[in-house]
Coordinates of C-alpha atoms in Angstrom, one line a residue:
Chain A
M28 CA 95.4 121.6 118.0
S29 CA 97.7 121.1 121.2
A30 CA 101.3 120.7 120.6
I31 CA 100.9 117.3 121.4
D32 CA 98.7 116.4 118.6
D33 CA 100.1 118.8 116.5
A34 CA 103.9 117.0 117.2
A35 CA 102.3 113.7 117.3
R36 CA 100.7 114.2 113.9
E37 CA 104.2 115.7 111.8
L38 CA 105.7 112.7 113.1
S39 CA 103.2 110.0 111.7
R40 CA 103.6 111.4 108.3
L41 CA 107.3 109.8 108.7
P42 CA 107.0 106.6 106.6
G43 CA 106.8 103.8 108.5
I44 CA 106.1 106.2 112.0
G45 CA 101.4 105.0 112.8
P46 CA 100.0 106.9 114.5
K47 CA 101.2 104.7 118.0
T48 CA 104.5 105.1 117.1
A49 CA 104.1 108.3 116.9
S50 CA 102.3 108.9 120.1
R51 CA 105.0 107.1 121.5
L52 CA 107.6 109.0 120.3
V53 CA 106.1 112.2 121.5
H54 CA 106.2 111.0 124.7
H55 CA 108.8 109.8 124.9
L56 CA 110.8 113.0 123.5
M57 CA 107.8 115.1 126.7
K58 CA 109.8 112.3 129.1
G59 CA 113.2 113.4 128.2
P60 CA 115.5 117.2 128.6
A61 CA 113.5 119.7 126.6
E62 CA 117.1 120.0 124.9
D63 CA 116.9 117.2 123.6
G64 CA 113.8 117.5 121.4
L65 CA 115.2 121.3 120.6
R66 CA 118.0 119.5 119.3
L67 CA 116.3 117.4 117.0
G68 CA 114.1 119.7 116.1
R69 CA 117.1 121.9 115.1
A70 CA 118.8 119.7 113.2
I71 CA 115.8 118.4 111.3
A72 CA 115.2 122.5 110.3
A73 CA 119.0 123.0 109.1
L74 CA 118.3 119.2 107.2
V75 CA 115.8 120.3 104.6
E76 CA 117.4 124.0 104.4
R77 CA 120.5 123.7 103.7
V78 CA 120.5 120.0 101.6
R79 CA 120.5 120.1 98.2
P80 CA 120.3 117.6 95.4
C81 CA 124.1 117.6 93.4
A82 CA 124.3 119.9 90.0
Q83 CA 126.5 117.0 88.4
C84 CA 125.3 113.3 90.3
G85 CA 121.6 113.9 92.1
N86 CA 123.5 113.1 95.5
F87 CA 122.4 114.7 98.3
G88 CA 124.8 117.0 99.9
E89 CA 124.9 121.2 101.4
E90 CA 126.8 122.5 98.3
E91 CA 126.6 123.2 94.6
V92 CA 128.1 119.8 94.2
C93 CA 128.3 116.9 96.7
Q94 CA 131.3 114.9 98.3
V95 CA 131.9 112.6 96.2
C96 CA 131.5 114.2 93.2
R97 CA 134.3 117.0 94.8
D98 CA 136.5 114.0 95.7
Q99 CA 139.9 114.3 94.1
E100 CA 141.0 110.8 95.0
R101 CA 137.9 108.9 93.3
D102 CA 138.1 107.9 90.0
P103 CA 136.1 109.9 87.1
S104 CA 135.5 107.0 84.7
V105 CA 133.5 104.5 86.6
L106 CA 129.7 105.4 87.3
C107 CA 127.5 103.6 89.0
V108 CA 124.0 104.3 89.0
V109 CA 121.3 104.0 91.1
E110 CA 117.5 105.1 92.2
G111 CA 118.1 107.7 94.4
A112 CA 119.9 108.7 96.8
F113 CA 119.9 106.6 99.3
E114 CA 121.6 104.1 97.8
V115 CA 124.6 106.1 96.8
A116 CA 124.6 106.2 101.2
S117 CA 124.3 102.8 101.6
I118 CA 127.2 101.8 99.2
E119 CA 129.0 104.5 100.7
A120 CA 128.8 102.9 103.8
T121 CA 130.4 100.3 103.0
G122 CA 133.6 102.3 101.9
Q123 CA 134.9 100.1 98.8
Y124 CA 133.4 102.1 96.0
R125 CA 135.7 104.2 94.6
G126 CA 134.3 106.2 91.3
R127 CA 131.7 108.5 91.4
F128 CA 127.5 108.4 91.3
H129 CA 123.8 108.7 89.0
V130 CA 120.7 109.6 90.6
L131 CA 118.0 108.6 88.3
G132 CA 115.5 110.1 90.6
G133 CA 113.4 106.4 90.2
R134 CA 113.1 103.9 88.3
L135 CA 111.5 102.4 84.4
S136 CA 107.3 101.9 85.6
P137 CA 105.5 102.2 82.5
L138 CA 102.0 101.7 84.5
D139 CA 102.9 104.4 86.9
G140 CA 103.7 106.5 83.8
V141 CA 106.9 107.6 84.6
G142 CA 109.4 107.0 81.5
P143 CA 113.0 107.9 80.7
E144 CA 112.1 111.7 80.8
D145 CA 111.3 111.7 84.4
L146 CA 114.2 110.2 85.0
S147 CA 118.1 112.1 84.6
V148 CA 119.1 109.2 82.1
E149 CA 120.2 112.6 79.5
R150 CA 122.4 114.1 82.3
L151 CA 123.8 110.6 82.3
L152 CA 124.2 110.4 78.7
E153 CA 125.7 114.0 78.8
R154 CA 127.9 112.9 82.0
I155 CA 128.8 109.8 79.9
R156 CA 129.1 112.0 76.7
T157 CA 131.1 114.7 77.6
A158 CA 133.6 113.2 81.2
E159 CA 136.5 115.1 80.5
G160 CA 138.9 111.7 79.9
G161 CA 136.0 109.1 79.1
I162 CA 133.7 107.2 81.6
A163 CA 135.0 103.6 81.2
E164 CA 132.8 101.8 83.0
V165 CA 128.5 102.5 84.3
I166 CA 128.1 99.7 87.1
L167 CA 124.2 99.5 87.3
A168 CA 122.7 99.4 90.1
T169 CA 118.9 99.6 90.1
S170 CA 116.6 97.0 92.0
P171 CA 116.5 93.6 91.7
S172 CA 112.9 93.9 91.0
V173 CA 110.9 93.2 88.0
E174 CA 110.7 97.5 86.7
G175 CA 114.6 98.0 88.4
E176 CA 115.8 95.2 85.9
A177 CA 113.7 96.9 83.0
T178 CA 115.3 99.9 83.7
A179 CA 119.2 98.3 83.6
V180 CA 118.0 97.0 79.8
Y181 CA 116.6 100.1 78.5
L182 CA 119.7 102.0 80.8
E183 CA 122.2 99.3 78.4
S184 CA 120.4 100.2 75.1
V185 CA 121.2 103.6 75.7
I186 CA 124.9 103.6 77.5
R187 CA 126.5 101.2 75.4
P188 CA 126.4 102.8 71.9
L189 CA 128.2 105.8 73.6
G190 CA 131.4 103.8 74.5
P191 CA 131.1 102.8 78.5
R192 CA 131.5 99.2 79.4
V193 CA 128.6 98.4 81.4
T194 CA 128.0 96.3 84.3
R195 CA 125.3 95.5 87.5
L196 CA 125.9 94.3 90.8
A197 CA 126.3 90.3 91.0
R198 CA 122.9 89.0 91.5
G199 CA 123.2 85.7 94.7
I200 CA 122.3 84.6 97.8
P201 CA 123.5 87.7 100.7
M202 CA 126.3 86.7 103.7
G203 CA 125.1 85.8 106.1
S204 CA 121.9 84.4 105.5
D205 CA 120.6 80.8 105.3
L206 CA 120.2 79.0 102.3
E207 CA 116.6 78.2 103.5
Y208 CA 114.9 81.5 103.5
V209 CA 116.8 83.0 100.2
D210 CA 114.2 82.5 97.6
G211 CA 114.2 80.0 94.2
S212 CA 114.8 83.5 91.3
T213 CA 118.1 84.1 94.6
I214 CA 118.8 80.6 94.0
V215 CA 118.3 80.1 89.9
E216 CA 120.7 83.4 90.1
A217 CA 123.2 82.3 92.4
L218 CA 123.1 79.0 90.6
A219 CA 124.3 80.8 87.2
G220 CA 126.1 83.5 88.4
R221 CA 128.7 80.4 90.1
R222 CA 132.2 81.1 90.1
E223 CA 135.4 78.5 90.6
M224 CA 136.8 79.0 93.8
Chain B
M13 CA 130.3 117.2 110.8
S14 CA 127.4 117.4 107.9
A15 CA 123.6 118.1 108.5
I16 CA 122.6 114.6 107.0
D17 CA 124.7 113.1 109.6
D18 CA 123.9 115.5 112.5
A19 CA 119.5 114.9 111.1
A20 CA 120.3 110.9 111.7
R21 CA 122.2 111.1 114.7
E22 CA 119.4 113.2 116.6
L23 CA 116.9 110.8 115.0
S24 CA 118.5 107.9 115.5
R25 CA 118.2 108.7 119.6
L26 CA 114.4 107.9 119.4
P27 CA 113.3 105.3 121.0
G28 CA 113.2 102.2 118.1
I29 CA 114.8 103.8 115.7
G30 CA 117.9 102.4 114.6
P31 CA 121.0 103.8 112.4
K32 CA 119.4 102.3 109.3
T33 CA 115.6 103.8 109.6
A34 CA 117.3 106.9 110.7
S35 CA 119.2 107.5 107.8
R36 CA 115.8 106.4 105.3
L37 CA 113.9 109.4 107.7
V38 CA 116.3 111.8 105.6
H39 CA 116.2 111.0 102.7
H40 CA 112.3 110.7 103.2
L41 CA 113.3 114.2 104.5
M42 CA 115.4 115.6 101.5
K43 CA 113.3 114.2 99.2
G44 CA 109.9 116.0 100.1
P45 CA 109.4 119.8 100.4
A46 CA 111.2 121.6 103.1
E47 CA 108.5 123.0 103.7
D48 CA 107.1 119.4 105.2
G49 CA 110.9 119.0 107.5
L50 CA 110.1 122.7 108.7
R51 CA 107.0 122.2 110.1
L52 CA 108.5 118.7 112.1
G53 CA 110.6 120.3 113.3
R54 CA 108.7 123.1 114.5
A55 CA 106.4 121.1 116.4
I56 CA 108.5 118.9 117.7
A57 CA 110.2 122.2 119.5
A58 CA 106.8 123.7 120.4
L59 CA 106.8 120.1 121.8
V60 CA 109.1 120.3 124.2
E61 CA 108.9 124.2 125.1
R62 CA 105.3 124.2 125.7
V63 CA 104.2 120.8 127.0
R64 CA 104.6 120.3 131.4
P65 CA 103.8 118.0 133.6
C66 CA 100.2 118.3 135.3
A67 CA 100.4 119.8 138.5
Q68 CA 97.7 117.8 139.4
C69 CA 97.8 114.5 137.9
G70 CA 101.2 114.4 136.5
N71 CA 99.5 113.9 133.5
F72 CA 101.3 116.1 130.3
G73 CA 99.3 119.7 129.1
E74 CA 100.2 122.9 127.4
E75 CA 99.0 124.9 130.5
E76 CA 99.7 124.4 134.6
V77 CA 96.4 122.1 134.8
C78 CA 96.4 119.4 132.2
Q79 CA 92.8 118.7 130.1
V80 CA 91.2 115.9 132.3
C81 CA 92.1 117.2 135.7
R82 CA 90.4 121.0 134.0
D83 CA 87.2 119.0 132.3
Q84 CA 84.5 119.8 134.8
E85 CA 82.1 117.0 133.4
R86 CA 84.8 114.2 134.6
D87 CA 84.0 112.8 137.7
P88 CA 86.3 113.5 140.1
S89 CA 86.0 111.4 143.0
V90 CA 87.5 108.0 140.3
L91 CA 91.3 107.6 140.3
C92 CA 93.1 106.0 137.9
V93 CA 97.1 105.4 138.5
V94 CA 99.0 104.8 135.6
E95 CA 102.7 104.3 135.5
G96 CA 102.9 107.0 132.6
A97 CA 101.5 110.1 130.6
F98 CA 101.3 107.9 127.4
E99 CA 99.5 105.2 129.4
V100 CA 97.0 108.4 129.7
A101 CA 96.8 108.9 125.9
S102 CA 96.3 105.3 125.0
I103 CA 92.7 105.6 128.2
E104 CA 91.7 108.5 127.0
A105 CA 91.9 107.4 123.3
T106 CA 89.1 105.1 124.1
G107 CA 86.8 107.7 124.7
Q108 CA 84.9 105.6 127.7
Y109 CA 86.3 107.0 131.0
R110 CA 85.1 110.1 132.8
G111 CA 87.2 110.0 136.1
R112 CA 90.9 111.2 136.4
F113 CA 94.2 110.0 136.4
H114 CA 97.2 109.5 138.3
V115 CA 100.3 109.6 137.2
L116 CA 103.1 107.4 139.3
G117 CA 106.1 108.5 137.5
G118 CA 107.4 104.2 136.8
R119 CA 106.6 101.1 138.5
L120 CA 108.2 100.2 142.0
S121 CA 111.7 98.0 140.8
P122 CA 113.9 96.7 143.9
L123 CA 116.3 95.8 141.7
D124 CA 116.4 99.1 139.8
G125 CA 117.0 101.2 143.4
V126 CA 113.2 102.4 142.4
G127 CA 111.3 102.9 145.7
P128 CA 107.6 104.3 146.3
E129 CA 109.6 107.4 146.7
D130 CA 110.8 107.8 143.6
L131 CA 106.9 107.5 143.0
S132 CA 104.1 110.2 143.3
V133 CA 102.6 107.7 145.8
E134 CA 102.5 110.6 148.0
R135 CA 101.3 112.9 146.4
L136 CA 98.6 110.5 145.5
L137 CA 97.5 109.4 149.0
E138 CA 98.0 114.2 150.1
R139 CA 95.1 114.1 146.4
I140 CA 92.7 111.3 148.3
R141 CA 92.5 112.4 151.6
T142 CA 91.7 115.8 150.9
A143 CA 89.8 115.6 147.7
E144 CA 86.7 117.9 148.0
G145 CA 83.8 115.5 147.9
G146 CA 86.3 112.4 148.6
I147 CA 87.8 110.1 146.3
A148 CA 85.3 106.5 145.7
E149 CA 87.3 104.9 143.2
V150 CA 91.2 104.1 142.9
I151 CA 91.4 101.8 139.3
L152 CA 95.2 100.4 139.4
A153 CA 95.7 100.3 135.7
T154 CA 99.9 99.1 136.3
S155 CA 101.0 97.2 133.0
P156 CA 101.0 93.6 134.0
S157 CA 103.8 93.0 134.5
V158 CA 105.4 91.5 138.1
E159 CA 106.8 95.3 139.0
G160 CA 103.7 96.4 137.7
E161 CA 101.9 94.0 140.2
A162 CA 103.8 94.3 143.3
T163 CA 103.6 98.5 142.0
A164 CA 99.1 97.1 142.1
V165 CA 99.7 95.1 145.6
Y166 CA 101.3 97.8 148.1
L167 CA 99.8 100.9 146.3
E168 CA 96.1 98.9 147.4
S169 CA 97.9 98.3 151.0
V170 CA 98.5 102.1 151.4
I171 CA 94.7 103.1 149.5
R172 CA 92.4 100.7 151.3
P173 CA 93.8 102.3 155.0
L174 CA 92.5 105.9 153.6
G175 CA 89.1 104.9 152.2
P176 CA 88.0 103.9 148.5
R177 CA 87.1 101.0 146.7
V178 CA 90.5 99.6 145.3
T179 CA 90.0 98.1 141.4
R180 CA 92.0 96.7 138.9
L181 CA 91.5 96.4 135.3
A182 CA 90.4 93.1 134.4
R183 CA 92.7 90.6 132.7
G184 CA 91.6 88.1 130.2
I185 CA 92.3 87.3 126.2
P186 CA 92.3 90.6 124.3
M187 CA 89.9 91.4 122.2
G188 CA 90.6 90.1 118.1
S189 CA 93.3 88.1 119.5
D190 CA 93.3 84.1 119.1
L191 CA 93.6 81.9 121.6
E192 CA 96.9 80.3 120.0
Y193 CA 99.0 82.3 119.9
V194 CA 97.3 83.8 123.7
D195 CA 99.8 82.8 126.3
G196 CA 99.1 80.2 129.5
S197 CA 99.0 82.7 132.0
T198 CA 97.3 85.3 130.8
I199 CA 94.7 82.2 129.7
V200 CA 94.8 81.0 133.5
E201 CA 93.9 85.2 134.5
A202 CA 90.3 84.6 132.0
L203 CA 89.7 81.4 133.5
A204 CA 89.9 82.7 136.9
G205 CA 88.2 85.6 136.0
R206 CA 85.6 84.4 133.6
R207 CA 82.1 85.7 133.8
E208 CA 77.9 84.5 133.8
M209 CA 77.3 85.5 130.3

C-alpha cells in the first residue's frame, strides 16, 4: 500500500474523520513542510507511549499518579466523578474546580452489558473509605443522558451510606444559548432548579 | 510541555481541527491501544518523508514520476489541468478518466499577488509543445470560483495557440441534490448547458 493510502487509512480510523477528510488532511500534510508532518507523527507516538491512566483517579497523565492528584494545593476531600478522562480535561479547562477527580471509565448500560463491576466503582468506594482526612463531598458529573442519570442514581445509593455529601452538577439553560433552541426537558429542569436573584 | 498538550497542539494545526476536536482526538488515542497511535504516527511520518511531487505533472507520489504518468495504459494526448493534487485524487477516485494530469499549484489571484509565474503554467505549455505524439485535448478543471474561472480563461488564451482542443468541465446541477438548494448561478449554467435527452 502506498504511503498516501496508508496515512489516509490510519487518519480515517479517528472519530469524526471520514475518508474525504482524511484525504484532505493527507494532502495538507504533503503540501506543507515535511518537518510539520514529522512533528505531528512524533507527537502522536510520544502521546501513546508516554501517557497512562493515573493509578489513583484514572485520569490520563505521564506519571504513575496524575498532575491533579499530585497537586498539594487541591482539596483532597472533594471528589468529582466523571465518565471519562475527557471530562476531566473539560472541567480543568475552566480553572474553577479545586477538588480531585475519579474517572469511572464509562457509564452503566444494562443493554450493552455494562454493570458496576465494569466501571471503577469499587475503587471509588475504596478511595472514599480510606481517604486520609475523609471525603466530605462527591460531585456526580456523569452525562445528562438516561444512562448517565441511572449511573448517578446508582452511585448515590452506594456512596451516601459511606458518609459524604453527594451532589450533582446543576441542570439548566446553557450560557449564551437562545431559549428558543433549548429542549423542553432542559427548560423543565431549569424551572425546577430556579434560584432567587 | 506535556505529551498530551503537545499532541493536541500539533493536531489542532491541521485544517478543520480546532482545539476541542484536537483534544477529543487525543483522548481517543489515549483510550485505544498504543499500537494504533504508533501506527498513525508512523504513517504520517512515512507520508511526509516518502511523498514528493511528480517531476512531470506535479501530482504527489513516491517516485520521481507519479503512478498516473507512469501508467502506459493511459492516453498521453489528453491533459486535465487541476489546481492541486487533491483534485487529482478526487478525479482518480471516479476511475473514469484515462488521460493524464497537470497540477498548477494554485490559481491566479491578482489580489494575493499570484500570477502565472507562480503557477506551473510555463511547464504546462512546455509539456504541450514537447509531448511525444502531441497533446490533442486540454481539459481545464479549475475550481468554479471567480479566480478559478479567470485562471481557465487565461490558460485557454495561452494553450489554444499551441494547437490542442481546450475544454472545461460541465457546469450544472450536481447529482443527488435538490433543485431547491442549488444556487441561482448554477441553475443559469445548467440551463445554458442543457442537453437533448
